[in-house]
Amino acid sequence: MTWFPSLNHGGKATALVDGDRSLTYEELNDTVTRVIDGLLNGVDSLDEERVAFLYPASFDFAALIIGVVAAGGIAVPLSVHASVSELSHCLSVAGVKRLLLPSGMRSVALDEICEALGVEQLAVEDLPEAGAPKASPLTAEQGALIVFTSGTTGKPKGVVHTVASVSAMVTSLIEAWGWAETDVIPLFLPLHHVHGIVNILLCALWRGAAVDLYTRFDAEQLCRKVAADRYSVFMAVPTIYVKLISYLKTLDENYCDQVTEGFANMRLNVSGSAACPVPLFDEWEALTSQRFLERYGMTELGMALSNPYEGERRPGHVGQPLPGVVIKRVSESGEDITDPDMPGELAVKSRTAFREYWGNPESTEKAFVDGWFLTGDIAVIDEGAYRILGRASIDIIKSGGYKLSALEIEATLLEHPDVSEVAVIGVPDDEWGEIVAAAVVLGCPVSEDSLVQFSRERMSGYKVPRKWVFADALPRNALGKVTKPSLSAWFEG
Ligand code: MCA
Ligand code: AMP
Protein backbone atom coordinates (compact mmCIF):
# COMPACT_ATOMS: atom_id res chain seq x y z
CA MET A 1 0.00 0.00 0.00
CA THR A 2 1.44 3.38 -0.94
CA TRP A 3 2.08 5.69 1.93
CA PHE A 4 3.14 9.24 1.30
CA PRO A 5 4.10 9.46 -2.38
CA SER A 6 5.55 12.96 -2.00
CA LEU A 7 8.22 11.74 0.43
CA ASN A 8 9.55 9.18 -2.00
CA HIS A 9 10.46 11.98 -4.36
CA GLY A 10 12.23 14.06 -1.71
CA GLY A 11 12.99 17.37 -3.35
CA LYS A 12 13.97 20.89 -2.48
CA ALA A 13 10.43 22.25 -2.32
CA THR A 14 9.31 23.59 1.05
CA ALA A 15 7.13 21.21 3.03
CA LEU A 16 6.75 23.00 6.37
CA VAL A 17 7.42 26.44 7.77
CA ASP A 18 7.63 27.08 11.49
CA GLY A 19 8.32 30.77 12.20
CA ASP A 20 11.57 31.58 10.43
CA ARG A 21 12.63 27.93 9.99
CA SER A 22 11.56 25.81 7.06
CA LEU A 23 11.91 22.18 6.08
CA THR A 24 12.15 20.86 2.52
CA TYR A 25 10.56 17.58 1.45
CA GLU A 26 14.04 16.04 1.37
CA GLU A 27 14.61 17.11 4.98
CA LEU A 28 11.15 15.93 6.02
CA ASN A 29 11.91 12.60 4.39
CA ASP A 30 15.16 12.34 6.41
CA THR A 31 13.34 13.18 9.65
CA VAL A 32 10.60 10.65 8.93
CA THR A 33 13.24 8.00 8.16
CA ARG A 34 14.96 8.73 11.48
CA VAL A 35 11.63 8.37 13.29
CA ILE A 36 10.88 5.08 11.52
CA ASP A 37 14.32 3.62 12.30
CA GLY A 38 14.24 4.85 15.89
CA LEU A 39 10.79 3.46 16.55
CA LEU A 40 11.50 0.12 14.86
CA ASN A 41 14.87 -0.22 16.56
CA GLY A 42 15.73 -3.48 14.82
CA VAL A 43 12.29 -5.01 14.17
CA ASP A 44 10.57 -4.70 10.78
CA SER A 45 7.07 -3.64 11.88
CA LEU A 46 5.44 -2.07 14.90
CA ASP A 47 2.48 -4.39 14.31
CA GLU A 48 -0.16 -1.81 15.18
CA GLU A 49 1.62 -0.64 18.34
CA ARG A 50 -0.23 2.52 19.41
CA VAL A 51 2.42 5.21 19.58
CA ALA A 52 1.03 8.35 21.22
CA PHE A 53 2.44 11.83 20.88
CA LEU A 54 1.89 15.15 22.53
CA TYR A 55 3.50 17.69 20.23
CA PRO A 56 2.24 21.10 19.19
CA ALA A 57 2.21 21.86 15.45
CA SER A 58 5.88 21.28 14.60
CA PHE A 59 8.28 19.45 12.28
CA ASP A 60 8.37 16.63 14.85
CA PHE A 61 4.58 16.29 14.80
CA ALA A 62 4.56 15.91 11.02
CA ALA A 63 7.43 13.41 11.07
CA LEU A 64 5.67 11.37 13.77
CA ILE A 65 2.29 11.15 12.13
CA ILE A 66 3.83 9.95 8.89
CA GLY A 67 6.64 7.91 10.46
CA VAL A 68 4.57 5.93 12.99
CA VAL A 69 2.27 4.72 10.20
CA ALA A 70 5.16 3.93 7.84
CA ALA A 71 6.70 1.82 10.62
CA GLY A 72 3.48 -0.22 10.89
CA GLY A 73 2.23 1.50 14.05
CA ILE A 74 -0.95 3.39 14.86
CA ALA A 75 -0.41 7.11 15.43
CA VAL A 76 -2.29 8.48 18.47
CA PRO A 77 -1.97 12.29 18.42
CA LEU A 78 -3.12 13.69 21.77
CA SER A 79 -4.40 17.16 22.61
CA VAL A 80 -1.82 19.55 24.02
CA HIS A 81 -4.76 21.22 25.84
CA ALA A 82 -5.97 18.05 27.55
CA SER A 83 -6.03 17.63 31.32
CA VAL A 84 -3.93 14.86 32.83
CA SER A 85 -7.01 12.74 33.53
CA GLU A 86 -8.14 13.10 29.91
CA LEU A 87 -4.67 12.03 28.74
CA SER A 88 -4.74 9.12 31.14
CA HIS A 89 -8.05 7.97 29.62
CA CYS A 90 -6.66 8.09 26.06
CA LEU A 91 -3.41 6.35 26.95
CA SER A 92 -5.15 3.54 28.78
CA VAL A 93 -7.96 3.03 26.22
CA ALA A 94 -5.44 2.80 23.38
CA GLY A 95 -3.05 0.62 25.40
CA VAL A 96 -0.16 2.97 24.68
CA LYS A 97 3.33 1.92 25.73
CA ARG A 98 5.35 4.80 24.24
CA LEU A 99 4.45 8.48 24.48
CA LEU A 100 6.58 10.92 22.54
CA LEU A 101 6.63 14.48 23.78
CA PRO A 102 9.00 17.42 24.03
CA SER A 103 10.58 17.71 27.47
CA GLY A 104 8.64 20.97 28.06
CA MET A 105 5.35 19.04 27.98
CA ARG A 106 6.36 16.78 30.88
CA SER A 107 4.88 17.31 34.34
CA VAL A 108 4.87 15.57 37.68
CA ALA A 109 1.21 14.58 37.25
CA LEU A 110 1.85 13.15 33.78
CA ASP A 111 4.92 11.27 35.07
CA GLU A 112 2.71 9.69 37.71
CA ILE A 113 0.03 8.47 35.33
CA CYS A 114 2.62 7.22 32.83
CA GLU A 115 4.33 5.28 35.55
CA ALA A 116 1.04 3.79 36.71
CA LEU A 117 0.12 2.81 33.12
CA GLY A 118 3.60 1.55 32.23
CA VAL A 119 4.04 4.20 29.52
CA GLU A 120 7.57 5.21 28.54
CA GLN A 121 7.95 8.94 27.82
CA LEU A 122 10.56 10.08 25.33
CA ALA A 123 11.26 12.91 22.91
CA VAL A 124 11.85 12.43 19.19
CA GLU A 125 15.54 13.23 19.71
CA ASP A 126 15.75 10.40 22.29
CA LEU A 127 14.83 7.76 19.72
CA PRO A 128 17.76 5.40 19.18
CA GLU A 129 19.75 5.61 15.95
CA ALA A 130 19.19 2.02 15.04
CA GLY A 131 20.07 1.70 11.36
CA ALA A 132 17.24 -0.83 11.33
CA PRO A 133 16.15 -2.88 8.33
CA LYS A 134 13.46 -1.34 6.12
CA ALA A 135 9.91 -1.38 7.43
CA SER A 136 7.61 -4.10 6.08
CA PRO A 137 5.13 -2.99 3.41
CA LEU A 138 1.82 -1.79 4.78
CA THR A 139 -1.50 -3.54 4.25
CA ALA A 140 -4.68 -1.61 3.46
CA GLU A 141 -6.60 -2.76 6.54
CA GLN A 142 -3.76 -2.06 8.96
CA GLY A 143 -4.58 0.56 11.62
CA ALA A 144 -2.94 3.94 10.99
CA LEU A 145 -4.53 6.55 13.21
CA ILE A 146 -6.56 6.79 16.40
CA VAL A 147 -8.45 10.02 17.02
CA PHE A 148 -10.57 10.40 20.14
CA THR A 149 -14.13 11.61 19.78
CA SER A 150 -17.01 12.21 22.16
CA GLY A 151 -20.24 10.30 21.87
CA THR A 152 -23.58 10.03 23.58
CA THR A 153 -22.28 7.50 26.08
CA GLY A 154 -19.27 7.44 28.38
CA LYS A 155 -15.88 8.98 27.83
CA PRO A 156 -14.29 9.69 24.42
CA LYS A 157 -13.81 6.70 22.16
CA GLY A 158 -10.72 5.98 20.04
CA VAL A 159 -11.71 6.02 16.36
CA VAL A 160 -9.38 3.75 14.39
CA HIS A 161 -8.65 4.70 10.80
CA THR A 162 -6.75 2.32 8.57
CA VAL A 163 -4.02 2.94 6.02
CA ALA A 164 -6.76 2.57 3.38
CA SER A 165 -9.25 4.95 5.01
CA VAL A 166 -6.66 7.65 5.68
CA SER A 167 -5.32 7.34 2.13
CA ALA A 168 -8.89 7.53 0.77
CA MET A 169 -9.67 10.63 2.87
CA VAL A 170 -6.56 12.35 1.57
CA THR A 171 -6.78 11.39 -2.09
CA SER A 172 -10.49 12.14 -2.36
CA LEU A 173 -10.02 15.68 -1.03
CA ILE A 174 -6.94 16.31 -3.15
CA GLU A 175 -9.06 15.44 -6.16
CA ALA A 176 -12.29 17.17 -5.10
CA TRP A 177 -10.74 20.45 -3.98
CA GLY A 178 -7.99 20.70 -6.56
CA TRP A 179 -4.91 20.55 -4.33
CA ALA A 180 -1.72 21.49 -6.21
CA GLU A 181 2.00 21.45 -5.40
CA THR A 182 1.97 25.22 -5.56
CA ASP A 183 -0.56 25.52 -2.71
CA VAL A 184 0.40 27.13 0.59
CA ILE A 185 -1.92 26.75 3.60
CA PRO A 186 -1.74 27.93 7.21
CA LEU A 187 -2.34 25.30 9.92
CA PHE A 188 -3.59 26.69 13.22
CA LEU A 189 -6.27 24.12 14.06
CA PRO A 190 -5.67 21.61 16.85
CA LEU A 191 -3.80 18.49 15.80
CA HIS A 192 -5.87 15.90 17.64
CA HIS A 193 -8.75 16.09 15.14
CA VAL A 194 -9.31 15.09 11.54
CA HIS A 195 -9.81 18.66 10.28
CA GLY A 196 -6.29 19.77 11.21
CA ILE A 197 -4.54 16.42 10.74
CA VAL A 198 -6.07 15.11 7.53
CA ASN A 199 -7.79 17.93 5.63
CA ILE A 200 -4.87 20.30 6.11
CA LEU A 201 -1.59 18.63 7.11
CA LEU A 202 -1.80 15.26 5.38
CA CYS A 203 -3.53 16.54 2.22
CA ALA A 204 -0.95 19.28 1.77
CA LEU A 205 2.06 17.06 2.45
CA TRP A 206 0.73 14.17 0.35
CA ARG A 207 0.33 16.56 -2.60
CA GLY A 208 3.72 18.23 -2.13
CA ALA A 209 2.28 21.63 -1.08
CA ALA A 210 3.60 23.86 1.76
CA VAL A 211 2.18 24.25 5.27
CA ASP A 212 2.84 27.17 7.63
CA LEU A 213 2.62 25.91 11.20
CA TYR A 214 1.05 27.97 13.99
CA THR A 215 0.89 26.60 17.52
CA ARG A 216 -2.46 28.35 17.97
CA PHE A 217 -4.91 30.57 16.15
CA ASP A 218 -3.54 34.12 16.20
CA ALA A 219 -5.52 36.52 14.01
CA GLU A 220 -2.84 39.20 13.98
CA GLN A 221 0.05 36.96 12.95
CA LEU A 222 -2.07 35.13 10.41
CA CYS A 223 -3.51 38.24 8.77
CA ARG A 224 -0.02 39.68 8.28
CA LYS A 225 0.77 36.68 6.06
CA VAL A 226 -2.62 36.83 4.37
CA ALA A 227 -2.02 40.50 3.52
CA ALA A 228 1.34 39.49 2.00
CA ASP A 229 -0.50 36.99 -0.26
CA ARG A 230 1.26 34.02 1.28
CA TYR A 231 -1.69 31.63 1.14
CA SER A 232 -3.70 30.03 -1.64
CA VAL A 233 -5.99 27.88 0.54
CA PHE A 234 -7.57 28.57 3.93
CA MET A 235 -9.51 26.06 6.05
CA ALA A 236 -11.17 26.82 9.36
CA VAL A 237 -14.20 26.33 11.58
CA PRO A 238 -16.97 28.99 11.54
CA THR A 239 -15.89 30.40 14.94
CA ILE A 240 -12.52 31.30 13.46
CA TYR A 241 -14.13 33.23 10.60
CA VAL A 242 -16.25 35.07 13.19
CA LYS A 243 -13.08 35.93 15.10
CA LEU A 244 -11.35 37.06 11.89
CA ILE A 245 -14.25 39.37 11.03
CA SER A 246 -14.10 40.90 14.54
CA TYR A 247 -10.36 41.38 14.13
CA LEU A 248 -10.75 42.98 10.69
CA LYS A 249 -13.11 45.52 12.25
CA THR A 250 -10.30 46.71 14.53
CA LEU A 251 -7.92 47.48 11.62
CA ASP A 252 -7.39 50.75 9.81
CA GLU A 253 -9.04 50.83 6.41
CA ASN A 254 -5.90 50.53 4.36
CA TYR A 255 -4.50 47.50 6.15
CA CYS A 256 -7.96 45.89 6.36
CA ASP A 257 -8.18 46.17 2.55
CA GLN A 258 -4.81 44.44 2.19
CA VAL A 259 -5.98 41.55 4.36
CA THR A 260 -9.35 41.13 2.62
CA GLU A 261 -7.53 41.35 -0.72
CA GLY A 262 -5.22 38.55 0.50
CA PHE A 263 -8.27 36.37 1.17
CA ALA A 264 -9.85 37.40 -2.15
CA ASN A 265 -6.72 36.27 -3.99
CA MET A 266 -6.86 32.74 -2.57
CA ARG A 267 -8.25 29.92 -4.69
CA LEU A 268 -10.29 28.40 -1.84
CA ASN A 269 -11.76 29.19 1.61
CA VAL A 270 -13.30 26.17 3.33
CA SER A 271 -15.65 26.20 6.32
CA GLY A 272 -16.55 23.08 8.25
CA SER A 273 -16.70 21.05 11.48
CA ALA A 274 -19.84 22.94 12.50
CA ALA A 275 -22.72 24.65 10.71
CA CYS A 276 -21.80 27.90 8.98
CA PRO A 277 -24.65 30.37 9.62
CA VAL A 278 -25.92 32.03 6.43
CA PRO A 279 -25.20 35.58 7.74
CA LEU A 280 -21.56 34.54 8.28
CA PHE A 281 -21.37 33.16 4.74
CA ASP A 282 -22.76 36.44 3.39
CA GLU A 283 -20.56 38.68 5.52
CA TRP A 284 -17.42 36.81 4.50
CA GLU A 285 -18.39 37.08 0.85
CA ALA A 286 -19.09 40.81 1.21
CA LEU A 287 -15.67 41.33 2.81
CA THR A 288 -13.48 39.05 0.72
CA SER A 289 -15.56 38.03 -2.34
CA GLN A 290 -14.93 34.44 -1.29
CA ARG A 291 -17.90 32.10 -1.22
CA PHE A 292 -17.10 29.48 1.38
CA LEU A 293 -16.87 25.91 0.27
CA GLU A 294 -18.83 24.40 3.15
CA ARG A 295 -18.45 20.71 3.74
CA TYR A 296 -19.69 18.19 6.31
CA GLY A 297 -17.53 15.59 7.99
CA MET A 298 -17.10 13.47 11.03
CA THR A 299 -14.16 11.89 12.84
CA GLU A 300 -15.47 8.42 11.99
CA LEU A 301 -15.91 9.25 8.29
CA GLY A 302 -13.58 12.01 7.24
CA MET A 303 -15.42 14.26 4.80
CA ALA A 304 -18.76 12.97 3.52
CA LEU A 305 -20.58 15.89 1.89
CA SER A 306 -19.15 18.89 0.13
CA ASN A 307 -20.26 21.85 -1.90
CA PRO A 308 -18.61 21.77 -5.31
CA TYR A 309 -15.15 23.23 -5.89
CA GLU A 310 -16.41 24.40 -9.24
CA GLY A 311 -20.11 25.15 -9.44
CA GLU A 312 -22.72 26.70 -7.21
CA ARG A 313 -21.94 26.78 -3.47
CA ARG A 314 -25.15 27.30 -1.53
CA PRO A 315 -25.09 29.01 1.86
CA GLY A 316 -26.64 26.92 4.63
CA HIS A 317 -26.09 23.72 2.61
CA VAL A 318 -23.34 21.11 2.71
CA GLY A 319 -23.58 19.98 -0.90
CA GLN A 320 -23.49 16.45 -2.26
CA PRO A 321 -21.70 13.19 -1.34
CA LEU A 322 -17.99 13.20 -2.19
CA PRO A 323 -16.82 10.51 -4.66
CA GLY A 324 -16.87 7.08 -2.99
CA VAL A 325 -19.45 8.16 -0.39
CA VAL A 326 -22.98 6.73 -0.41
CA ILE A 327 -25.57 8.45 1.77
CA LYS A 328 -29.12 7.68 2.72
CA ARG A 329 -31.45 9.08 5.35
CA VAL A 330 -33.29 6.94 7.85
CA SER A 331 -36.24 7.55 10.17
CA GLU A 332 -36.14 7.03 13.94
CA SER A 333 -37.54 3.56 13.39
CA GLY A 334 -34.77 2.76 10.90
CA GLU A 335 -36.77 3.03 7.66
CA ASP A 336 -35.24 4.61 4.58
CA ILE A 337 -36.58 8.07 3.78
CA THR A 338 -37.08 8.95 0.15
CA ASP A 339 -38.98 12.23 0.47
CA PRO A 340 -36.23 14.89 0.21
CA ASP A 341 -38.17 17.31 2.43
CA MET A 342 -38.64 14.87 5.26
CA PRO A 343 -35.92 15.14 7.90
CA GLY A 344 -33.93 11.96 8.50
CA GLU A 345 -30.68 10.77 10.10
CA LEU A 346 -27.75 10.58 7.73
CA ALA A 347 -26.41 7.05 7.29
CA VAL A 348 -23.16 6.65 5.40
CA LYS A 349 -21.08 4.02 3.61
CA SER A 350 -17.68 5.20 2.50
CA ARG A 351 -14.18 3.97 1.79
CA THR A 352 -13.08 6.73 4.15
CA ALA A 353 -15.01 5.22 7.08
CA PHE A 354 -13.21 4.06 10.24
CA ARG A 355 -12.57 0.42 11.14
CA GLU A 356 -13.64 0.33 14.79
CA TYR A 357 -13.59 2.06 18.16
CA TRP A 358 -10.40 0.73 19.68
CA GLY A 359 -11.08 -1.97 22.28
CA ASN A 360 -14.82 -1.27 22.19
CA PRO A 361 -16.56 -3.86 19.97
CA GLU A 362 -19.93 -3.11 21.54
CA SER A 363 -19.89 0.56 20.49
CA THR A 364 -18.51 -0.37 17.07
CA GLU A 365 -21.36 -2.79 16.51
CA LYS A 366 -23.97 -0.26 17.63
CA ALA A 367 -22.58 2.41 15.33
CA PHE A 368 -23.38 0.45 12.15
CA VAL A 369 -26.70 -0.92 10.92
CA ASP A 370 -26.30 -3.31 7.96
CA GLY A 371 -22.96 -1.70 7.18
CA TRP A 372 -24.37 1.86 7.28
CA PHE A 373 -22.72 4.18 9.80
CA LEU A 374 -25.35 6.21 11.67
CA THR A 375 -24.11 9.76 12.08
CA GLY A 376 -26.60 11.18 14.58
CA ASP A 377 -27.08 14.19 12.27
CA ILE A 378 -30.50 15.03 10.86
CA ALA A 379 -30.78 16.42 7.32
CA VAL A 380 -33.11 17.17 4.45
CA ILE A 381 -32.31 17.41 0.75
CA ASP A 382 -33.11 20.78 -0.68
CA GLU A 383 -32.98 20.99 -4.50
CA GLY A 384 -30.26 18.36 -4.64
CA ALA A 385 -28.12 19.71 -1.80
CA TYR A 386 -28.07 18.39 1.75
CA ARG A 387 -29.00 20.72 4.58
CA ILE A 388 -28.09 19.71 8.16
CA LEU A 389 -30.89 20.53 10.59
CA GLY A 390 -29.14 19.49 13.80
CA ARG A 391 -28.30 16.45 15.84
CA ALA A 392 -30.51 13.62 17.00
CA SER A 393 -29.10 13.85 20.52
CA ILE A 394 -29.25 16.89 22.77
CA ASP A 395 -26.21 15.46 24.59
CA ILE A 396 -23.80 16.32 21.78
CA ILE A 397 -22.60 19.92 21.87
CA LYS A 398 -20.52 21.64 19.17
CA SER A 399 -18.53 24.56 20.50
CA GLY A 400 -16.01 26.33 18.29
CA GLY A 401 -15.81 23.16 16.17
CA TYR A 402 -15.13 20.84 19.11
CA LYS A 403 -17.62 18.03 19.67
CA LEU A 404 -18.35 17.74 23.36
CA SER A 405 -20.37 15.20 25.32
CA ALA A 406 -22.79 16.71 27.82
CA LEU A 407 -22.74 13.41 29.70
CA GLU A 408 -18.96 13.42 30.08
CA ILE A 409 -19.06 16.97 31.46
CA GLU A 410 -21.91 16.05 33.83
CA ALA A 411 -20.00 13.00 35.08
CA THR A 412 -16.97 15.17 35.86
CA LEU A 413 -19.04 17.78 37.70
CA LEU A 414 -20.73 15.06 39.74
CA GLU A 415 -17.29 14.14 41.11
CA HIS A 416 -17.53 17.39 43.11
CA PRO A 417 -18.65 16.46 46.63
CA ASP A 418 -21.15 19.36 46.83
CA VAL A 419 -22.83 18.79 43.46
CA SER A 420 -25.96 16.66 43.92
CA GLU A 421 -27.46 16.89 40.44
CA VAL A 422 -26.38 18.43 37.18
CA ALA A 423 -27.62 18.75 33.61
CA VAL A 424 -25.43 20.12 30.83
CA ILE A 425 -26.71 21.47 27.51
CA GLY A 426 -25.40 23.54 24.62
CA VAL A 427 -26.94 26.98 24.19
CA PRO A 428 -26.77 28.92 20.91
CA ASP A 429 -24.02 31.49 20.62
CA ASP A 430 -23.12 33.78 17.71
CA GLU A 431 -19.37 33.30 18.09
CA TRP A 432 -19.01 29.69 19.26
CA GLY A 433 -22.07 28.11 17.61
CA GLU A 434 -22.97 26.69 21.00
CA ILE A 435 -21.55 27.19 24.45
CA VAL A 436 -21.64 24.81 27.35
CA ALA A 437 -24.20 25.59 30.05
CA ALA A 438 -24.71 23.73 33.34
CA ALA A 439 -27.76 23.62 35.61
CA VAL A 440 -26.66 22.49 39.05
CA VAL A 441 -28.35 21.39 42.24
CA LEU A 442 -25.99 21.78 45.17
CA GLY A 443 -25.87 19.76 48.37
CA CYS A 444 -23.87 22.48 50.16
CA PRO A 445 -23.29 26.08 49.04
CA VAL A 446 -20.32 26.44 46.68
CA SER A 447 -19.35 29.32 44.42
CA GLU A 448 -19.42 29.29 40.61
CA ASP A 449 -15.72 30.20 40.64
CA SER A 450 -14.77 27.17 42.62
CA LEU A 451 -16.77 24.92 40.30
CA VAL A 452 -14.99 26.47 37.33
CA GLN A 453 -11.66 25.88 39.06
CA PHE A 454 -12.65 22.29 39.85
CA SER A 455 -13.63 21.74 36.20
CA ARG A 456 -10.44 23.27 34.82
CA GLU A 457 -8.31 20.84 36.79
CA ARG A 458 -10.16 17.89 35.29
CA MET A 459 -11.09 18.82 31.72
CA SER A 460 -9.86 20.75 28.69
CA GLY A 461 -10.67 24.47 28.97
CA TYR A 462 -13.12 24.31 26.06
CA LYS A 463 -15.34 21.82 27.93
CA VAL A 464 -15.72 23.98 31.05
CA PRO A 465 -19.27 25.40 31.28
CA ARG A 466 -19.46 29.12 30.47
CA LYS A 467 -22.98 29.56 31.85
CA TRP A 468 -24.20 28.31 35.20
CA VAL A 469 -27.61 28.24 36.83
CA PHE A 470 -28.15 27.01 40.38
CA ALA A 471 -31.54 25.54 41.25
CA ASP A 472 -33.31 23.59 43.98
CA ALA A 473 -34.30 20.83 41.57
CA LEU A 474 -34.05 19.92 37.87
CA PRO A 475 -37.19 19.54 35.73
CA ARG A 476 -37.94 15.85 35.23
CA ASN A 477 -40.56 13.86 33.34
CA ALA A 478 -42.75 11.10 34.78
CA LEU A 479 -39.89 8.62 34.34
CA GLY A 480 -37.54 10.83 36.35
CA LYS A 481 -35.47 11.82 33.31
CA VAL A 482 -34.30 15.46 33.16
CA THR A 483 -36.26 17.29 30.44
CA LYS A 484 -33.23 18.96 28.92
CA PRO A 485 -34.97 20.93 26.15
CA SER A 486 -36.87 22.88 28.80
CA LEU A 487 -33.55 23.98 30.34
CA SER A 488 -32.64 26.25 27.41
CA ALA A 489 -35.01 28.93 28.76
CA TRP A 490 -33.00 28.99 32.02
CA PHE A 491 -29.99 30.37 30.18
CA GLU A 492 -31.69 33.04 28.08
CA GLY A 493 -30.69 36.65 28.56
C1 MCA B 1 -11.14 27.73 23.27
N1 MCA B 1 -12.02 27.98 24.25
C2 MCA B 1 -13.20 27.45 23.92
C3 MCA B 1 -13.00 26.84 22.68
N2 MCA B 1 -11.72 27.03 22.30
N3 MCA B 1 -14.38 27.42 24.54
C4 MCA B 1 -15.39 26.79 23.95
N4 MCA B 1 -15.27 26.18 22.75
C5 MCA B 1 -14.08 26.19 22.10
N5 MCA B 1 -13.96 25.58 20.92
C6 MCA B 1 -11.81 28.71 25.49
C7 MCA B 1 -10.49 28.43 26.13
O1 MCA B 1 -10.60 27.35 27.03
C8 MCA B 1 -10.23 29.75 26.82
O2 MCA B 1 -10.98 29.83 28.00
C9 MCA B 1 -10.80 30.78 25.89
O3 MCA B 1 -11.77 30.08 25.10
C10 MCA B 1 -9.77 31.38 24.97
O4 MCA B 1 -8.93 30.32 24.57
P1 MCA B 1 -7.99 30.44 23.33
O5 MCA B 1 -7.19 29.17 23.21
O6 MCA B 1 -7.30 31.75 23.30
O7 MCA B 1 -9.07 30.45 22.19
P2 MCA B 1 -8.78 30.46 20.74
O8 MCA B 1 -7.36 30.22 20.41
O9 MCA B 1 -9.39 31.69 20.18
O10 MCA B 1 -9.57 29.11 20.28
C11 MCA B 1 -10.70 29.17 19.62
C12 MCA B 1 -10.56 28.27 18.39
C13 MCA B 1 -10.40 26.81 18.87
C14 MCA B 1 -9.38 28.67 17.56
C15 MCA B 1 -11.85 28.43 17.62
O11 MCA B 1 -11.51 26.43 19.66
C16 MCA B 1 -10.23 25.85 17.75
O12 MCA B 1 -9.15 25.70 17.20
N6 MCA B 1 -11.32 25.14 17.36
C17 MCA B 1 -11.30 24.22 16.26
C18 MCA B 1 -11.56 22.82 16.72
C19 MCA B 1 -11.44 21.85 15.58
O13 MCA B 1 -10.52 21.87 14.78
N7 MCA B 1 -12.40 20.98 15.48
C20 MCA B 1 -12.48 20.01 14.41
C21 MCA B 1 -13.09 18.77 14.96
P3 MCA B 1 -10.31 30.37 29.33
O14 MCA B 1 -9.66 31.67 28.96
O15 MCA B 1 -11.48 30.49 30.23
O16 MCA B 1 -9.35 29.29 29.69
S1 MCA B 1 -14.31 18.19 13.90
C22 MCA B 1 -13.56 17.29 12.78
O17 MCA B 1 -12.35 17.16 12.74
C23 MCA B 1 -14.53 16.78 11.73
C24 MCA B 1 -13.95 15.61 11.05
C25 MCA B 1 -14.82 17.90 10.72
O18 MCA B 1 -15.91 17.91 10.16
O19 MCA B 1 -13.93 18.73 10.53
P1 AMP C 1 -16.50 15.34 15.12
O1 AMP C 1 -17.12 14.12 15.70
O2 AMP C 1 -15.78 16.18 16.08
O3 AMP C 1 -15.72 14.95 13.95
O4 AMP C 1 -17.67 16.24 14.62
C1 AMP C 1 -18.53 15.77 13.62
C2 AMP C 1 -19.81 16.52 13.71
O5 AMP C 1 -19.62 17.89 13.39
C3 AMP C 1 -20.85 16.04 12.76
O6 AMP C 1 -21.51 14.87 13.22
C4 AMP C 1 -21.77 17.26 12.67
O7 AMP C 1 -22.65 17.28 13.76
C5 AMP C 1 -20.79 18.41 12.80
N1 AMP C 1 -20.45 19.03 11.52
C6 AMP C 1 -19.32 18.91 10.79
N2 AMP C 1 -19.38 19.69 9.70
C7 AMP C 1 -20.58 20.30 9.72
C8 AMP C 1 -21.26 21.23 8.87
N3 AMP C 1 -20.69 21.72 7.77
N4 AMP C 1 -22.50 21.63 9.21
C9 AMP C 1 -23.11 21.16 10.33
N5 AMP C 1 -22.51 20.29 11.17
C10 AMP C 1 -21.27 19.87 10.87
mmCIF file with all atom_site columns, C-alpha atoms in Angstrom, residues 269 326 345 434 440 467:
data_model
loop_
_atom_site.group_PDB
_atom_site.id
_atom_site.type_symbol
_atom_site.label_atom_id
_atom_site.label_alt_id
_atom_site.label_comp_id
_atom_site.label_asym_id
_atom_site.label_entity_id
_atom_site.label_seq_id
_atom_site.pdbx_PDB_ins_code
_atom_site.Cartn_x
_atom_site.Cartn_y
_atom_site.Cartn_z
_atom_site.occupancy
_atom_site.B_iso_or_equiv
_atom_site.pdbx_formal_charge
_atom_site.auth_seq_id
_atom_site.auth_comp_id
_atom_site.auth_asym_id
_atom_site.auth_atom_id
_atom_site.pdbx_PDB_model_num
ATOM 1 C CA . ASN A 1 269 ? -11.755 29.186 1.608  1.00 0.00 ? 269 ASN A CA 1
ATOM 2 C CA . VAL A 1 326 ? -22.980 6.727  -0.405 1.00 0.00 ? 326 VAL A CA 1
ATOM 3 C CA . GLU A 1 345 ? -30.683 10.770 10.099 1.00 0.00 ? 345 GLU A CA 1
ATOM 4 C CA . GLU A 1 434 ? -22.969 26.694 20.999 1.00 0.00 ? 434 GLU A CA 1
ATOM 5 C CA . VAL A 1 440 ? -26.662 22.489 39.048 1.00 0.00 ? 440 VAL A CA 1
ATOM 6 C CA . LYS A 1 467 ? -22.979 29.564 31.846 1.00 0.00 ? 467 LYS A CA 1
#
